[in-house]
Short mmCIF file of C-alpha atoms and ligand atoms in Angstrom, two decimals:
data_model
loop_
_atom_site.label_atom_id
_atom_site.label_comp_id
_atom_site.label_asym_id
_atom_site.label_seq_id
_atom_site.Cartn_x
_atom_site.Cartn_y
_atom_site.Cartn_z
CA UNK A 1 -6.01 -17.14 -3.02
CA UNK A 2 -4.29 -17.78 0.28
CA UNK A 3 -0.75 -19.07 -0.05
CA UNK A 4 0.47 -22.16 1.70
CA UNK A 5 3.23 -21.31 4.15
CA UNK A 6 6.58 -22.96 3.48
CA UNK A 7 7.60 -24.05 6.96
CA UNK A 8 11.35 -23.49 6.87
CA UNK A 9 11.66 -24.43 10.52
CA UNK A 10 10.13 -27.87 10.02
CA UNK A 11 12.04 -28.54 6.79
CA UNK A 12 15.27 -27.44 8.49
CA UNK A 13 14.56 -29.73 11.44
CA UNK A 14 14.26 -32.69 9.07
CA UNK A 15 17.50 -31.77 7.27
CA UNK A 16 19.31 -31.33 10.60
CA UNK A 17 18.06 -34.69 11.84
CA UNK A 18 19.40 -36.44 8.75
CA UNK A 19 22.69 -34.55 9.04
CA UNK A 20 23.01 -35.47 12.73
CA UNK A 21 22.48 -39.16 11.89
CA UNK A 22 25.07 -39.03 9.11
CA UNK A 23 27.55 -37.32 11.47
CA UNK A 24 27.04 -40.09 14.03
CA UNK A 25 27.74 -42.72 11.37
CA UNK A 26 30.84 -40.85 10.15
CA UNK A 27 32.24 -40.69 13.69
CA UNK A 28 31.41 -44.33 14.49
CA UNK A 29 32.66 -45.80 11.21
CA UNK A 30 35.65 -43.56 10.42
CA UNK A 31 36.54 -41.85 13.71
CA UNK A 32 35.96 -38.42 12.17
CA UNK A 33 34.08 -35.89 14.31
CA UNK A 34 33.29 -32.85 12.14
CA UNK A 35 34.41 -29.61 13.80
CA UNK A 36 33.10 -26.11 13.05
CA UNK A 37 35.03 -23.06 14.29
CA UNK A 38 33.06 -19.83 14.49
CA UNK A 39 34.88 -16.53 14.94
CA UNK A 40 32.98 -13.56 16.32
CA UNK A 41 34.63 -10.15 16.38
CA UNK A 42 33.07 -7.46 18.59
CA UNK A 43 29.62 -7.29 20.14
CA UNK A 44 27.17 -6.68 17.30
CA UNK A 45 23.86 -7.86 18.88
CA UNK A 46 22.53 -9.44 15.65
CA UNK A 47 25.85 -11.26 15.07
CA UNK A 48 25.81 -12.53 18.66
CA UNK A 49 22.34 -14.02 18.12
CA UNK A 50 23.37 -15.67 14.81
CA UNK A 51 26.57 -17.08 16.35
CA UNK A 52 24.71 -18.42 19.38
CA UNK A 53 22.23 -20.30 17.22
CA UNK A 54 25.01 -21.63 14.92
CA UNK A 55 27.09 -22.96 17.82
CA UNK A 56 24.03 -24.52 19.51
CA UNK A 57 23.02 -26.18 16.23
CA UNK A 58 26.56 -27.51 15.69
CA UNK A 59 26.48 -29.33 19.04
CA UNK A 60 22.90 -30.54 18.42
CA UNK A 61 24.06 -32.05 15.12
CA UNK A 62 26.70 -34.14 16.97
CA UNK A 63 29.60 -31.99 15.73
CA UNK A 64 32.39 -30.28 17.65
CA UNK A 65 31.70 -26.59 18.13
CA UNK A 66 34.52 -24.10 18.70
CA UNK A 67 33.78 -20.45 19.38
CA UNK A 68 36.45 -17.74 19.24
CA UNK A 69 35.40 -14.32 20.52
CA UNK A 70 37.73 -11.44 19.67
CA UNK A 71 37.35 -7.83 20.86
CA UNK A 72 35.99 -5.12 18.54
CA UNK A 73 39.44 -3.48 18.60
CA UNK A 74 41.37 -6.61 17.60
CA UNK A 75 44.24 -6.02 15.18
CA UNK A 76 43.66 -7.51 11.72
CA UNK A 77 46.90 -9.51 12.01
CA UNK A 78 45.64 -11.28 15.17
CA UNK A 79 42.53 -12.42 13.30
CA UNK A 80 44.64 -13.66 10.37
CA UNK A 81 46.90 -15.58 12.77
CA UNK A 82 43.83 -17.31 14.22
CA UNK A 83 42.53 -18.17 10.74
CA UNK A 84 45.97 -19.61 9.80
CA UNK A 85 45.92 -21.75 12.94
CA UNK A 86 42.41 -23.04 12.18
CA UNK A 87 43.33 -23.67 8.52
CA UNK A 88 46.03 -26.12 9.58
CA UNK A 89 44.16 -27.76 12.50
CA UNK A 90 43.05 -31.21 11.27
CA UNK A 91 40.23 -31.37 13.85
CA UNK A 92 38.62 -28.23 12.37
CA UNK A 93 36.75 -28.92 9.14
CA UNK A 94 34.77 -25.70 8.75
CA UNK A 95 35.67 -22.08 9.53
CA UNK A 96 33.15 -19.27 9.67
CA UNK A 97 34.02 -15.66 10.44
CA UNK A 98 30.80 -13.86 11.26
CA UNK A 99 30.25 -10.73 9.16
CA UNK A 100 30.12 -7.74 9.39
CA UNK A 101 33.61 -7.03 10.71
CA UNK A 102 34.87 -3.79 12.30
CA UNK A 103 36.33 -1.20 9.90
CA UNK A 104 40.02 -1.94 10.61
CA UNK A 105 39.55 -5.43 9.11
CA UNK A 106 39.16 -5.97 5.36
CA UNK A 107 36.32 -8.52 5.03
CA UNK A 108 37.36 -9.59 1.54
CA UNK A 109 40.89 -10.38 2.78
CA UNK A 110 39.35 -12.45 5.59
CA UNK A 111 37.15 -14.38 3.13
CA UNK A 112 40.21 -15.11 1.00
CA UNK A 113 42.33 -16.15 4.02
CA UNK A 114 40.06 -19.08 4.89
CA UNK A 115 41.19 -22.32 3.27
CA UNK A 116 38.71 -23.08 0.43
CA UNK A 117 38.44 -26.66 1.76
CA UNK A 118 37.12 -25.27 5.08
CA UNK A 119 35.06 -22.43 3.58
CA UNK A 120 31.67 -23.74 4.78
CA UNK A 121 30.02 -20.35 4.17
CA UNK A 122 31.00 -20.71 0.51
CA UNK A 123 32.20 -17.11 0.10
CA UNK A 124 35.79 -17.74 -1.13
CA UNK A 125 36.41 -16.64 -4.78
CA UNK A 126 37.61 -20.17 -5.59
CA UNK A 127 34.35 -21.61 -4.23
CA UNK A 128 32.40 -19.05 -6.30
CA UNK A 129 34.41 -20.01 -9.39
CA UNK A 130 33.71 -23.73 -8.92
CA UNK A 131 30.02 -22.97 -8.60
CA UNK A 132 29.86 -20.76 -11.67
CA UNK A 133 31.66 -23.34 -13.80
CA UNK A 134 29.44 -26.17 -12.51
CA UNK A 135 32.32 -28.01 -10.81
CA UNK A 136 31.76 -29.79 -7.49
CA UNK A 137 32.46 -27.71 -4.40
CA UNK A 138 30.88 -26.13 -1.37
CA UNK A 139 27.61 -24.33 -2.10
CA UNK A 140 26.89 -21.15 -0.09
CA UNK A 141 24.37 -21.86 2.67
CA UNK A 142 21.64 -19.28 2.03
CA UNK A 143 21.35 -19.90 -1.73
CA UNK A 144 21.37 -23.66 -1.05
CA UNK A 145 18.59 -23.14 1.51
CA UNK A 146 16.55 -21.17 -1.07
CA UNK A 147 16.90 -23.94 -3.67
CA UNK A 148 15.87 -26.63 -1.18
CA UNK A 149 12.79 -24.63 -0.17
CA UNK A 150 11.81 -24.01 -3.81
CA UNK A 151 12.26 -27.70 -4.63
CA UNK A 152 10.17 -28.60 -1.60
CA UNK A 153 7.27 -26.82 -3.36
CA UNK A 154 7.98 -27.63 -7.01
CA UNK A 155 10.02 -30.82 -7.04
CA UNK A 156 11.81 -29.91 -10.25
CA UNK A 157 12.63 -26.28 -11.12
CA UNK A 158 13.35 -27.11 -14.79
CA UNK A 159 11.82 -24.62 -17.20
CA UNK A 160 10.39 -22.37 -14.47
CA UNK A 161 10.81 -18.58 -14.69
CA UNK A 162 12.81 -17.47 -11.63
CA UNK A 163 13.44 -13.85 -10.67
CA UNK A 164 16.18 -13.16 -8.13
CA UNK A 165 16.06 -9.64 -6.70
CA UNK A 166 19.57 -8.81 -5.46
CA UNK A 167 23.00 -9.56 -6.94
CA UNK A 168 25.24 -9.83 -3.89
CA UNK A 169 28.17 -12.26 -3.93
CA UNK A 170 26.76 -14.11 -0.92
CA UNK A 171 23.12 -14.52 -1.98
CA UNK A 172 21.88 -13.23 -5.36
CA UNK A 173 24.71 -14.32 -7.68
CA UNK A 174 25.28 -17.84 -6.29
CA UNK A 175 21.50 -18.36 -6.09
CA UNK A 176 21.20 -17.48 -9.79
CA UNK A 177 23.98 -19.99 -10.60
CA UNK A 178 22.21 -22.73 -8.67
CA UNK A 179 18.93 -21.96 -10.41
CA UNK A 180 20.66 -22.30 -13.78
CA UNK A 181 22.03 -25.66 -12.67
CA UNK A 182 18.42 -26.63 -11.89
CA UNK A 183 17.49 -25.60 -15.46
CA UNK A 184 15.32 -22.66 -14.42
CA UNK A 185 15.17 -19.57 -16.65
CA UNK A 186 16.75 -16.88 -14.51
CA UNK A 187 16.46 -13.10 -14.33
CA UNK A 188 18.67 -11.24 -11.85
CA UNK A 189 17.22 -7.89 -10.80
CA UNK A 190 18.99 -5.14 -8.85
CA UNK A 191 18.73 -1.49 -7.91
CA UNK A 192 19.05 -0.32 -11.53
CA UNK A 193 16.43 -2.73 -12.92
CA UNK A 194 13.62 -0.92 -14.75
CA UNK A 195 9.98 -1.78 -13.99
CA UNK A 196 10.86 -4.20 -11.20
CA UNK A 197 7.20 -4.98 -10.36
CA UNK A 198 6.65 -6.05 -14.00
CA UNK A 199 9.81 -8.16 -13.97
CA UNK A 200 8.65 -9.90 -10.78
CA UNK A 201 5.16 -10.52 -12.20
CA UNK A 202 6.73 -12.77 -14.87
CA UNK A 203 8.12 -15.16 -12.30
CA UNK A 204 6.92 -18.59 -11.31
CA UNK A 205 9.28 -18.17 -8.35
CA UNK A 206 10.40 -14.85 -6.86
CA UNK A 207 13.46 -14.77 -4.61
CA UNK A 208 13.83 -11.50 -2.67
CA UNK A 209 17.35 -10.80 -1.31
CA UNK A 210 17.41 -7.03 -1.09
CA UNK A 211 17.63 -5.92 2.54
CA UNK A 212 14.67 -3.50 2.22
CA UNK A 213 11.77 -4.15 4.58
CA UNK A 214 8.60 -5.29 2.75
CA UNK A 215 9.69 -3.80 -0.59
CA UNK A 216 8.05 -6.51 -2.71
CA UNK A 217 4.30 -5.82 -2.72
CA UNK A 218 1.40 -8.19 -3.28
CA UNK A 219 0.64 -6.82 -6.76
CA UNK A 220 4.22 -7.62 -7.91
CA UNK A 221 3.45 -11.31 -7.68
CA UNK A 222 1.89 -13.51 -10.32
CA UNK A 223 -1.13 -15.28 -8.82
CA UNK A 224 -0.08 -18.72 -7.62
CA UNK A 225 3.67 -18.01 -7.81
CA UNK A 226 6.10 -19.15 -5.13
CA UNK A 227 7.82 -16.48 -3.04
CA UNK A 228 11.09 -17.15 -1.19
CA UNK A 229 11.92 -14.23 1.11
CA UNK A 230 15.60 -14.07 2.10
CA UNK A 231 15.41 -10.64 3.78
CA UNK A 232 15.90 -10.17 7.49
CA UNK A 233 15.09 -6.61 8.54
CA UNK A 234 14.50 -5.29 12.05
CA UNK A 235 11.80 -2.60 12.13
CA UNK A 236 9.88 -0.79 14.90
CA UNK A 237 6.81 -2.71 16.11
CA UNK A 238 3.43 -1.33 17.18
CA UNK A 239 4.18 -2.08 20.86
CA UNK A 240 7.23 0.21 20.80
CA UNK A 241 9.63 -2.75 20.59
CA UNK A 242 11.02 -4.12 17.32
CA UNK A 243 10.21 -7.05 15.06
CA UNK A 244 11.72 -8.92 12.12
CA UNK A 245 10.23 -8.59 8.65
CA UNK A 246 11.39 -9.83 5.27
CA UNK A 247 11.88 -8.06 1.95
CA UNK A 248 8.33 -9.07 0.98
CA UNK A 249 5.11 -7.53 2.32
CA UNK A 250 3.96 -10.87 3.73
CA UNK A 251 0.29 -10.02 4.50
CA UNK A 252 -0.32 -8.78 0.93
CA UNK A 253 1.85 -11.33 -0.85
CA UNK A 254 0.28 -14.29 0.93
CA UNK A 255 -3.09 -13.30 -0.58
CA UNK A 256 -1.68 -13.70 -4.11
CA UNK A 257 1.13 -16.26 -3.99
CA UNK A 258 0.66 -20.02 -4.14
CA UNK A 259 3.37 -20.64 -1.54
CA UNK A 260 5.49 -18.28 0.55
CA UNK A 261 8.23 -18.41 3.19
CA UNK A 262 7.59 -16.50 6.42
CA UNK A 263 10.13 -14.26 8.16
CA UNK A 264 11.20 -15.42 10.65
CA UNK A 265 10.88 -19.18 10.17
CA UNK A 266 11.65 -19.52 6.45
CA UNK A 267 15.08 -19.17 4.86
CA UNK A 268 16.82 -18.37 8.21
CA UNK A 269 16.59 -21.80 9.90
CA UNK A 270 17.26 -23.55 6.58
CA UNK A 271 20.48 -21.52 6.16
CA UNK A 272 21.80 -22.81 9.50
CA UNK A 273 20.79 -26.39 8.63
CA UNK A 274 22.71 -26.02 5.33
CA UNK A 275 25.77 -24.77 7.25
CA UNK A 276 25.73 -28.01 9.24
CA UNK A 277 25.39 -30.02 6.04
CA UNK A 278 28.32 -28.12 4.49
CA UNK A 279 30.48 -28.83 7.55
CA UNK A 280 29.69 -32.54 7.31
CA UNK A 281 30.51 -32.52 3.58
CA UNK A 282 33.76 -30.61 4.21
CA UNK A 283 34.78 -33.14 6.89
CA UNK A 284 34.14 -36.01 4.46
CA UNK A 285 36.10 -34.33 1.65
CA UNK A 286 39.06 -33.56 3.95
CA UNK A 287 39.20 -37.23 4.92
CA UNK A 288 38.91 -38.59 1.38
CA UNK A 289 35.42 -39.94 2.04
CA UNK A 290 32.33 -39.65 -0.12
CA UNK A 291 29.73 -37.30 1.39
CA UNK A 292 26.34 -38.84 2.13
CA UNK A 293 23.51 -37.70 -0.09
CA UNK A 294 21.11 -35.77 2.15
CA UNK A 295 18.08 -33.69 1.25
CA UNK A 296 15.10 -32.68 3.39
CA UNK A 297 12.34 -33.63 0.97
P1 NAP B 1 23.34 -6.74 -0.13
O1 NAP B 1 24.73 -7.21 -0.27
O2 NAP B 1 23.08 -5.42 0.51
O3 NAP B 1 22.68 -6.75 -1.58
C1 NAP B 1 21.40 -6.23 -1.78
C2 NAP B 1 21.03 -6.34 -3.23
O4 NAP B 1 19.72 -5.77 -3.39
C3 NAP B 1 21.96 -5.56 -4.17
O5 NAP B 1 22.27 -6.34 -5.30
C4 NAP B 1 21.16 -4.34 -4.54
O6 NAP B 1 21.34 -3.88 -5.87
C5 NAP B 1 19.73 -4.85 -4.45
N1 NAP B 1 18.80 -3.75 -4.20
C6 NAP B 1 18.89 -2.79 -3.26
N2 NAP B 1 17.85 -1.94 -3.36
C7 NAP B 1 17.11 -2.35 -4.40
C8 NAP B 1 15.93 -1.89 -5.01
N3 NAP B 1 15.30 -0.79 -4.58
N4 NAP B 1 15.44 -2.56 -6.06
C9 NAP B 1 16.08 -3.67 -6.53
N5 NAP B 1 17.20 -4.18 -5.97
C10 NAP B 1 17.71 -3.52 -4.93
O7 NAP B 1 22.44 -7.78 0.68
P2 NAP B 1 22.61 -9.37 0.90
O8 NAP B 1 23.79 -9.63 1.75
O9 NAP B 1 22.46 -10.08 -0.40
O10 NAP B 1 21.31 -9.65 1.79
C11 NAP B 1 20.01 -9.37 1.32
C12 NAP B 1 19.01 -9.61 2.44
O11 NAP B 1 19.08 -10.98 2.81
C13 NAP B 1 19.28 -8.83 3.72
O12 NAP B 1 18.03 -8.51 4.32
C14 NAP B 1 20.01 -9.81 4.60
O13 NAP B 1 19.85 -9.56 5.97
C15 NAP B 1 19.33 -11.08 4.20
N6 NAP B 1 20.11 -12.31 4.43
C16 NAP B 1 19.47 -13.33 5.02
C17 NAP B 1 20.13 -14.53 5.22
C18 NAP B 1 19.39 -15.65 5.87
O14 NAP B 1 20.00 -16.57 6.39
N7 NAP B 1 18.06 -15.64 5.83
C19 NAP B 1 21.45 -14.68 4.82
C20 NAP B 1 22.09 -13.62 4.15
C21 NAP B 1 21.39 -12.43 3.96
P3 NAP B 1 22.74 -3.22 -6.38
O15 NAP B 1 23.67 -4.39 -6.57
O16 NAP B 1 22.37 -2.56 -7.66
O17 NAP B 1 23.19 -2.30 -5.30
#
């Protein structure tokens, strides 16, 4: 079997187009221009690339993009002052502080300092609590992207066996919550899981969010299953440069799976498109307006 490739780039482009149209309507009809503030601390090359593509996408989606660059040595209190200022600025509807942060800054404190109403990354404990109790709120971008990609293949996820490898607060746990809300039967695997290949072979859909290059092998996958690869790992390439690979051994897995996301070009672009959607929804909520219903499929 050769898997069909889930084209995250194309699906993200469709979602972004719909979001951009809805933003235009919001601005024309209600005078609200959604604004996303991105804070970058230091010069981590990967973070710089992520921030560049987020700010470019914000402008391309007809929203106001604000970028705050702080030096690596910034004092924690200066960052908190900036977050306070953005929290109370009515023209800013979403705030994103790019992680990781330098060691003098406590990332958890930063996550908790962002107003939950403007927490478009969806990392605040209150946001996580709303999600786990099934109450309406912002949904973290990467897990939302994974669900949209899985639904692009399956339509409904009800009754499907889903295995999520990874239990981080930003990907694995919220993804498992969303899968439950979609009525999938969910297993969360992690570094202490026994017989991980066997666990994965049960799944109709495998989600890999581990951060280990090509850990999931082809023979871990049930023939015909869907594979959503969240991992982004930079590894040495044959030409002496470097390349990006996922947490799944793509060449092997694509011989067994029914559908698979590539890396790059799968979950990554969808995550950014979901960030734009979250900013639009946050702007609507902060102005007492109903958010438009948008989905890429
Ligand atoms: P993380 O916080 O490091 O969590 C990794 C998870 O994988 C942990 O739960 C860990 O288990 C588990 N794990 C580690 N080694 C394992 C093993 N040998 N077997 C089974 N489970 C294992 O990572 P994260 O922030 O969730 O990110 C995961 C990956 O997704 C990374 O490659 C990251 O770059 C990528 N990512 C991509 C996007 C995107 O937009 N595409 C967004 C976010 C993250 P324990 O809990 O037991 O330690």
